[in-house]
PDB file of C-alpha atoms in Angstrom:
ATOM      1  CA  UNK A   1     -66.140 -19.382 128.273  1.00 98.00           C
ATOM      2  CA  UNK A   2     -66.345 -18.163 132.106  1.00 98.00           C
ATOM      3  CA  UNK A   3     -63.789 -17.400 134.434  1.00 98.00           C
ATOM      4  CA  UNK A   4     -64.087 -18.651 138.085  1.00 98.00           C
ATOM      5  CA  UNK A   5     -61.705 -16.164 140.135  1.00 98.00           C
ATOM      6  CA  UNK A   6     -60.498 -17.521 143.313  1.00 98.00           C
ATOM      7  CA  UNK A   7     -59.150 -14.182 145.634  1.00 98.00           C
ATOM      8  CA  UNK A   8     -57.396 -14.645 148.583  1.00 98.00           C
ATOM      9  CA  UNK A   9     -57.385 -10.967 150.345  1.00 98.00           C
ATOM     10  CA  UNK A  10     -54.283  -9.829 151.600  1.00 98.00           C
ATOM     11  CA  UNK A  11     -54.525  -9.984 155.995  1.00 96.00           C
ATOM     12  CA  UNK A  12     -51.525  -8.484 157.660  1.00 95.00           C
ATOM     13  CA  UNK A  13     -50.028 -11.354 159.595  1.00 96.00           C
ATOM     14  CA  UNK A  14     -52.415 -14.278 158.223  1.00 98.00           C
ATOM     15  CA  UNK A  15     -50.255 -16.746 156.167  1.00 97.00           C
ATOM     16  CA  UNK A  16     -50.309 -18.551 153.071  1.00 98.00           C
ATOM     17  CA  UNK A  17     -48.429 -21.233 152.051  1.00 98.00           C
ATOM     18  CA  UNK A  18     -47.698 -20.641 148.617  1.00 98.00           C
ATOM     19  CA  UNK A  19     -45.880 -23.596 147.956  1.00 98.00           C
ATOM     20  CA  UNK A  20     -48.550 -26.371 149.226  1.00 98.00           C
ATOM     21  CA  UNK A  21     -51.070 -24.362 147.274  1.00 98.00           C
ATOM     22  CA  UNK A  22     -48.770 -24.848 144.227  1.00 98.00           C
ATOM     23  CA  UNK A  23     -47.727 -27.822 144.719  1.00 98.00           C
ATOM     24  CA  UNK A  24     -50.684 -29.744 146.472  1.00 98.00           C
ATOM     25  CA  UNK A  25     -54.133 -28.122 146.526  1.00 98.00           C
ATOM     26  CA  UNK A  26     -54.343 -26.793 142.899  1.00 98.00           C
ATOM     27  CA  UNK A  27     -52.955 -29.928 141.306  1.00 97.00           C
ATOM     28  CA  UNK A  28     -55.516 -31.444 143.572  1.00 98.00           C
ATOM     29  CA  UNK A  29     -58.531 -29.234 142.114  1.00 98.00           C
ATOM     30  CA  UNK A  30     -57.351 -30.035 138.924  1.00 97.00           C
ATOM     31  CA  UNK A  31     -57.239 -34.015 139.271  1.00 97.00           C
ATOM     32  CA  UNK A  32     -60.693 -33.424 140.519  1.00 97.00           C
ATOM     33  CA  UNK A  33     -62.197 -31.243 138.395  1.00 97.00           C
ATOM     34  CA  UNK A  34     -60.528 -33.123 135.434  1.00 96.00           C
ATOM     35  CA  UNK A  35     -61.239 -32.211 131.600  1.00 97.00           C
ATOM     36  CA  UNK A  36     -63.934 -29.385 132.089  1.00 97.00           C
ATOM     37  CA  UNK A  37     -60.974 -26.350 133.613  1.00 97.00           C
ATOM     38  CA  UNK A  38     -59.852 -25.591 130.386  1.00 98.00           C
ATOM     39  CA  UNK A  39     -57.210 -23.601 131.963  1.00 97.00           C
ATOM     40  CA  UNK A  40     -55.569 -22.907 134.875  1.00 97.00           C
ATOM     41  CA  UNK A  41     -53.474 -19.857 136.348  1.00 98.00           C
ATOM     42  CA  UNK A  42     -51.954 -19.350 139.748  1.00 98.00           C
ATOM     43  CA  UNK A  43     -50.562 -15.638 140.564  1.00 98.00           C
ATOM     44  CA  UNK A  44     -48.082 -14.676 143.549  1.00 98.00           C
ATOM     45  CA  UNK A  45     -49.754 -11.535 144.957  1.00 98.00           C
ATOM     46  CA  UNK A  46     -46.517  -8.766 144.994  1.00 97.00           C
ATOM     47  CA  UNK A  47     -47.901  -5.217 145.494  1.00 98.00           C
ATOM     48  CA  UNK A  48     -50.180  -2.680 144.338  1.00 97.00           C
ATOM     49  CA  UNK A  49     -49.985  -0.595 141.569  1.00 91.00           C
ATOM     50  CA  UNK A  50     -47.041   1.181 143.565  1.00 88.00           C
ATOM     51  CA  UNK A  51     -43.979  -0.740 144.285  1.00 85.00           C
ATOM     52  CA  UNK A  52     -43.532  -1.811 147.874  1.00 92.00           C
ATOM     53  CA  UNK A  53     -47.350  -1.270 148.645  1.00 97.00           C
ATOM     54  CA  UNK A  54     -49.401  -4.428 149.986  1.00 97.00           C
ATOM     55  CA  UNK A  55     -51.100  -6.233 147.184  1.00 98.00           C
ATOM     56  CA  UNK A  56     -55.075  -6.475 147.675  1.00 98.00           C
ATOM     57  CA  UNK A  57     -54.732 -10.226 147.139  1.00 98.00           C
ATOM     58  CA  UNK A  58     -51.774 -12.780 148.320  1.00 98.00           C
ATOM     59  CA  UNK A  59     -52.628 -15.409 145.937  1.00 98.00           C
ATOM     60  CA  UNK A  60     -55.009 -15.545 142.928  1.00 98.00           C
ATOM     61  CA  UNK A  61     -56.163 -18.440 140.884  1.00 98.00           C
ATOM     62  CA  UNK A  62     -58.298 -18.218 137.895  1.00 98.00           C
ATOM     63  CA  UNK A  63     -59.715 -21.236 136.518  1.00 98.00           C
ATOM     64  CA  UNK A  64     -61.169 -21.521 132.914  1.00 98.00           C
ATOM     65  CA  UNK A  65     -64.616 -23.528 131.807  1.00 98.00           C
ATOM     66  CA  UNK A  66     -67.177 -23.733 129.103  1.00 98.00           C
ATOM     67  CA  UNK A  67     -69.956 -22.876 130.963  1.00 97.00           C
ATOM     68  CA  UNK A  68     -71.386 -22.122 134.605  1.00 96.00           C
ATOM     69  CA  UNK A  69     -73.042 -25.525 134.542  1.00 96.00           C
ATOM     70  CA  UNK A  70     -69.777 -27.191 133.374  1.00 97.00           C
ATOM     71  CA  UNK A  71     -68.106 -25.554 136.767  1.00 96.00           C
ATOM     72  CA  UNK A  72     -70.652 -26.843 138.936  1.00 95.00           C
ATOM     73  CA  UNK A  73     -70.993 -30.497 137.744  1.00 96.00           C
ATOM     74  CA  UNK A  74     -66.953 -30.395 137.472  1.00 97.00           C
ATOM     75  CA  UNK A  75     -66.434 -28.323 141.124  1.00 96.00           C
ATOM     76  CA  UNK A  76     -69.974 -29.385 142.829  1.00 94.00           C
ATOM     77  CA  UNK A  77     -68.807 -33.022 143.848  1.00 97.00           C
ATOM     78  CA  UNK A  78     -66.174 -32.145 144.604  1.00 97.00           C
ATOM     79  CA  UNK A  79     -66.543 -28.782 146.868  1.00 96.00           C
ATOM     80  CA  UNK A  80     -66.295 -29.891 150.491  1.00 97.00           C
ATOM     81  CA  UNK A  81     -63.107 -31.910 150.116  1.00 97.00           C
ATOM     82  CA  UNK A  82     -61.446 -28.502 147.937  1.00 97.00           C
ATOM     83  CA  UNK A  83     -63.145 -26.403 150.402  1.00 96.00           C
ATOM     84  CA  UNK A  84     -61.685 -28.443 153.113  1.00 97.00           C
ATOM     85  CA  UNK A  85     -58.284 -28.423 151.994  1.00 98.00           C
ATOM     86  CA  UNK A  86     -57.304 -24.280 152.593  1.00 98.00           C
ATOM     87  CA  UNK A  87     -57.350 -24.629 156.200  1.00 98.00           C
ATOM     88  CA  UNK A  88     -53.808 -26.783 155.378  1.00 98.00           C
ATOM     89  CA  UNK A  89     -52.604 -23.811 153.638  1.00 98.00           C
ATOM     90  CA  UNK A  90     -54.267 -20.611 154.971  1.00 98.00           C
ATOM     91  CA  UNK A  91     -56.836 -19.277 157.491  1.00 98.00           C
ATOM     92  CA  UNK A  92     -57.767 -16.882 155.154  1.00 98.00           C
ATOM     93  CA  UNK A  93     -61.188 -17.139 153.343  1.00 97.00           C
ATOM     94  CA  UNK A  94     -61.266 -16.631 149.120  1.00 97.00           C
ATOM     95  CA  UNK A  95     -63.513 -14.398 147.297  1.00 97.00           C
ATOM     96  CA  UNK A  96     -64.865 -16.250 144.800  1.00 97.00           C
ATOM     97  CA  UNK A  97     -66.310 -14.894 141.409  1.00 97.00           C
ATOM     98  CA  UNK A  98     -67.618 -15.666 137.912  1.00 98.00           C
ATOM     99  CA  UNK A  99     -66.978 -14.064 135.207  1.00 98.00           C
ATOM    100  CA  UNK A 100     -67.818 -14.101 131.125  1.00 98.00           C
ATOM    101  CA  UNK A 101     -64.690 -14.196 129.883  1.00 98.00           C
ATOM    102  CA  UNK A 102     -64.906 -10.825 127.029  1.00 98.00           C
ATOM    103  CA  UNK A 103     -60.967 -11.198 125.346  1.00 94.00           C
TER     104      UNK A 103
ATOM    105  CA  UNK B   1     -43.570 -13.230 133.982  1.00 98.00           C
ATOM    106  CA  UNK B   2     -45.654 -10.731 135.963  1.00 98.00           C
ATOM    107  CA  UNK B   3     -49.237 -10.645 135.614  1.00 98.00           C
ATOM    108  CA  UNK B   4     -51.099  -6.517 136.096  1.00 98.00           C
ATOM    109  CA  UNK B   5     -54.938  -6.980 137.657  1.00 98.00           C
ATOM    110  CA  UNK B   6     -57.087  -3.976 137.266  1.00 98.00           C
ATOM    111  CA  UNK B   7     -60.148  -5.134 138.944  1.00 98.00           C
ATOM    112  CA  UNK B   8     -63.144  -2.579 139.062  1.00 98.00           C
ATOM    113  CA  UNK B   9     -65.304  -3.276 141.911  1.00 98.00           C
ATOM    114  CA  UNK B  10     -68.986  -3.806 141.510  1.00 98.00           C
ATOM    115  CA  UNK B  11     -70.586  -0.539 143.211  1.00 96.00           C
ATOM    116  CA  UNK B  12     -74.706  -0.588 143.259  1.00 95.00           C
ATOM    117  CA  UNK B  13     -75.627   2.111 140.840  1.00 96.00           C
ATOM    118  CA  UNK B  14     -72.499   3.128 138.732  1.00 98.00           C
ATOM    119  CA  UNK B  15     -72.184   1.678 135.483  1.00 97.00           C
ATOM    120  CA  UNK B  16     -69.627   0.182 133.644  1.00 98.00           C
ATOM    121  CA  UNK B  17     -69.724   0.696 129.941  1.00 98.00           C
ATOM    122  CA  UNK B  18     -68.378  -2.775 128.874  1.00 98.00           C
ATOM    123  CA  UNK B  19     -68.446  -2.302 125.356  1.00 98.00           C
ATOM    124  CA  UNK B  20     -66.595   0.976 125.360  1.00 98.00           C
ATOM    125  CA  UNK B  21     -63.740  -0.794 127.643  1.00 98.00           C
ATOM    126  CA  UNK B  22     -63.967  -3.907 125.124  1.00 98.00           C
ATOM    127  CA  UNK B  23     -63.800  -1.681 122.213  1.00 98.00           C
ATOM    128  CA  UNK B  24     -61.828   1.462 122.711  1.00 98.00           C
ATOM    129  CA  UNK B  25     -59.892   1.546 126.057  1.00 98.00           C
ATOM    130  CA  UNK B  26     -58.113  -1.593 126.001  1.00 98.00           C
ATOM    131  CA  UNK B  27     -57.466  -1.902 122.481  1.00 97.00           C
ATOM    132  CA  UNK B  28     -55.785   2.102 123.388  1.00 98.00           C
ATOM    133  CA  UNK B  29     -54.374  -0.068 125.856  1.00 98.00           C
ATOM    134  CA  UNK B  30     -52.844  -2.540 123.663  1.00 97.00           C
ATOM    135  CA  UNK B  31     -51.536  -0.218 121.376  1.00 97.00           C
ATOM    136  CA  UNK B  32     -49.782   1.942 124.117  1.00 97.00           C
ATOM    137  CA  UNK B  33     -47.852  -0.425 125.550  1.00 97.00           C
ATOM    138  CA  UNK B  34     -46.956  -1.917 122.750  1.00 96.00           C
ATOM    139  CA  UNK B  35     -45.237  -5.652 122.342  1.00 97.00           C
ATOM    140  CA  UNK B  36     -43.965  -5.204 126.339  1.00 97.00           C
ATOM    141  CA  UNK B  37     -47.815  -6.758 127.244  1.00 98.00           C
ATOM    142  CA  UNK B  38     -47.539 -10.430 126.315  1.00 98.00           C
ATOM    143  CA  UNK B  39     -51.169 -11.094 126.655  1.00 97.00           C
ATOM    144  CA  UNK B  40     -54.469  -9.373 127.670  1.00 97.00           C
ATOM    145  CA  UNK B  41     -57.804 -10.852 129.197  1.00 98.00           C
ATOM    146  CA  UNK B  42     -60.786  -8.802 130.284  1.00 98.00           C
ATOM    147  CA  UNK B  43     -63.430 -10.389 132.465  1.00 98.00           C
ATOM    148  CA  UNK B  44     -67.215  -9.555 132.674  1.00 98.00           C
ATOM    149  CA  UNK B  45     -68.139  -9.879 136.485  1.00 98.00           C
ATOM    150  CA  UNK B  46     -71.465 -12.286 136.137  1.00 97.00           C
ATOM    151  CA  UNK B  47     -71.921 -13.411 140.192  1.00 98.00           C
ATOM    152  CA  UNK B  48     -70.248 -14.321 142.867  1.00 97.00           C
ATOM    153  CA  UNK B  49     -69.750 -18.211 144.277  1.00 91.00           C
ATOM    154  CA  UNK B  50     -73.513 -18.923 144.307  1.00 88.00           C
ATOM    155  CA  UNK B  51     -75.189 -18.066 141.071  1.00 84.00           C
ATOM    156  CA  UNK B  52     -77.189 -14.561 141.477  1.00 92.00           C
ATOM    157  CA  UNK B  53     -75.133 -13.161 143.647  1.00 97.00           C
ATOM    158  CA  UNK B  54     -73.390 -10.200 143.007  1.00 97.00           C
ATOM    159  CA  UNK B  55     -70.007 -10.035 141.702  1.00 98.00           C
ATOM    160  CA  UNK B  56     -67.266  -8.854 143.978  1.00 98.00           C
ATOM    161  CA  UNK B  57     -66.123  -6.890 140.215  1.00 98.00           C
ATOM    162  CA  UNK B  58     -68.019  -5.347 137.920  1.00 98.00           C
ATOM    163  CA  UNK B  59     -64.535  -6.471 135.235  1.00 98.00           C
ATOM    164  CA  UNK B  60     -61.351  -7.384 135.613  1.00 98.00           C
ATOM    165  CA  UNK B  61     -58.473  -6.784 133.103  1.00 98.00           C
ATOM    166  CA  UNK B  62     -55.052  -8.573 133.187  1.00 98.00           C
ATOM    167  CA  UNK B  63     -51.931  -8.009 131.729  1.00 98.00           C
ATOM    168  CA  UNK B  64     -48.845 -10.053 131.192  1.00 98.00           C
ATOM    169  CA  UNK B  65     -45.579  -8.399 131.277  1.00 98.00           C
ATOM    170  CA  UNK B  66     -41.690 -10.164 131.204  1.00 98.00           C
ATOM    171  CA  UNK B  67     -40.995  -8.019 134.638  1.00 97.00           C
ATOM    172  CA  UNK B  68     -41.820  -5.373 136.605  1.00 96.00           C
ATOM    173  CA  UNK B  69     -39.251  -3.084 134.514  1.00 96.00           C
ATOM    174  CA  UNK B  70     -40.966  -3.771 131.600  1.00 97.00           C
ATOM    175  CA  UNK B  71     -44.757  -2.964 132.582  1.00 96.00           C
ATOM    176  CA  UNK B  72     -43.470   0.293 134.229  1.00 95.00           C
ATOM    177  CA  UNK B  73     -41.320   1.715 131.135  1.00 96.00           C
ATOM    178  CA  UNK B  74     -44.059   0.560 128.591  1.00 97.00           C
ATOM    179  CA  UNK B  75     -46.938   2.102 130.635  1.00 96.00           C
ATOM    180  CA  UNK B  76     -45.697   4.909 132.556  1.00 95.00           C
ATOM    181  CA  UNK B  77     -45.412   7.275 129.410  1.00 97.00           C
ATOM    182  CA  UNK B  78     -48.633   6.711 128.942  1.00 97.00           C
ATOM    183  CA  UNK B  79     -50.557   6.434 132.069  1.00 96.00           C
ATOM    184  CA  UNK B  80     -51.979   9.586 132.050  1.00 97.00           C
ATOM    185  CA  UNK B  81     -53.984   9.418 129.093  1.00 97.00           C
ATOM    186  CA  UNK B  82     -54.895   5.950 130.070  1.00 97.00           C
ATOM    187  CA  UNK B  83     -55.696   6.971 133.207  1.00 96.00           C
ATOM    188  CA  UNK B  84     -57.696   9.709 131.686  1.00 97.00           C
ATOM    189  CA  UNK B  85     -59.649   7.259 129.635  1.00 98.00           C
ATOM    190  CA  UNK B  86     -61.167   5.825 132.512  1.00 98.00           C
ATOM    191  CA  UNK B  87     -64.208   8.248 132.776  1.00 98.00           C
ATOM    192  CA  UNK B  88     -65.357   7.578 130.105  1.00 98.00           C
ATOM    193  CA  UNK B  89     -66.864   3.979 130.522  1.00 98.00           C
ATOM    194  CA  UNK B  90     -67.113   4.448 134.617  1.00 98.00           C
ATOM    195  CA  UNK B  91     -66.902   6.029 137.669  1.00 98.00           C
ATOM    196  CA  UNK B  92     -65.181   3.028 139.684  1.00 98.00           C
ATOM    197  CA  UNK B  93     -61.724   2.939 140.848  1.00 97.00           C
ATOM    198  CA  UNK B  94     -60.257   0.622 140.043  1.00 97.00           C
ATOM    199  CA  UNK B  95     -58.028  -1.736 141.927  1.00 97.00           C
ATOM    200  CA  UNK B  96     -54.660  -2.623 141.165  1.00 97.00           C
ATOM    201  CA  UNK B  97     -52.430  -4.999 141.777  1.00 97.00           C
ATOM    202  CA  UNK B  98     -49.121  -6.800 140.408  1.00 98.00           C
ATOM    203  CA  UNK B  99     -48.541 -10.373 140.861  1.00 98.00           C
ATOM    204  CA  UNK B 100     -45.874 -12.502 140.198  1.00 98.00           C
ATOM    205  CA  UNK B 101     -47.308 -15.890 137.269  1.00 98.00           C
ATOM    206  CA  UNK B 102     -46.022 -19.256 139.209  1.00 98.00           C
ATOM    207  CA  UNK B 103     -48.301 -21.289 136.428  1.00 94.00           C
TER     208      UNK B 103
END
C-alpha cells in the first residue's frame, strides 16, 4: 500500500479555502480517481508542536493506493484538470510525496 | 479528532533507521500514550511527485488524538524519554505539526 501526501506549506498571508477544498476539489479527485484511492484523509493545518505556533502545512491530504502504478493510471488522466483546479482554492503550490505505507 | 504529524525530512547523508522506528520507538510510543492515541500510521518516504525523485521526508508518523487536551496530557509525561529515543534511529529533526481531521 503507498501513501501519496499532498502538503500545502503554510505562506503568511496566502489563502486557502478550506471549505471548496472540502467540499469541491477532493470529492472531485475522488470521482476521478474512482475505486483505486483506497482511502482518503483531509487535515486542517492548526499549529506546530507548540500551541499558537504556525503549522508547517495549512492543509494536508493523504490519499491511499495499492501501488505506484495504480496512482498513476488512477491520477495520470486525470492530472491537468486536478492540477488545474487549486488555483480556485489557493495560490499556494503542494508538496507532493510517496510513501510505503510501514503501519 | 486531531491528527499529530512528525515528519522527518529527507537530509542527503543522515540515515534513518526504519526498522528501529518500526520496531522499538513507536511501539514505546504506543505504549506511552496509552488508549489517548486512537490510531497510528508511519510512512516510508519512497519519492517525490515524479518517480525517482527524492522524497521531501525520509518518514512520516501520525497520530490520532480526541483533542488537543488529550495528546498533550497523554504525551507530555513522557516526552522526554521519547524525545530521547530519537537518536537512536537518526539525526533529523523532526517536524511537527497538529492538525485538526475534517475527513
Amino acid at each position: 500500500m503507498i501513501r501519496v501526501s499532498v502538503l500545502y506549506p503554510y505562506t503568511e498571508g496566502k489563502k486557502f479555502d478550506m471549505a471548496y477544498y472540502c467540499d469541491k476539489h477532493m470529492p472531485m479527485v475522488k470521482q476521478k480517481v474512482g475505486a483505486a484511492c483506497k482511502g482518503m484523509t483531509i487535515d486542517d493545518g492548526k499549529s506546530g508542536a507548540q500551541p499558537g505556533s504556525k503549522p508547517a502545512y495549512v492543509a494536508m491530504a493523504h490519499l491511499l493506493f495499492d501501488s505506484v502504478d495504480a496512482f498513476q493510471s488512477a491520477f495520470g488522466p486525470h492530472a491537468q484538470v486536478i492540477m488545474g483546479d487549486i488555483p480556485n482554492y489557493t495560490p499556494i503550490q503542494p508538496v507532493i510525496q510517496i510513501s510505503e505505507v510501514k503501519l
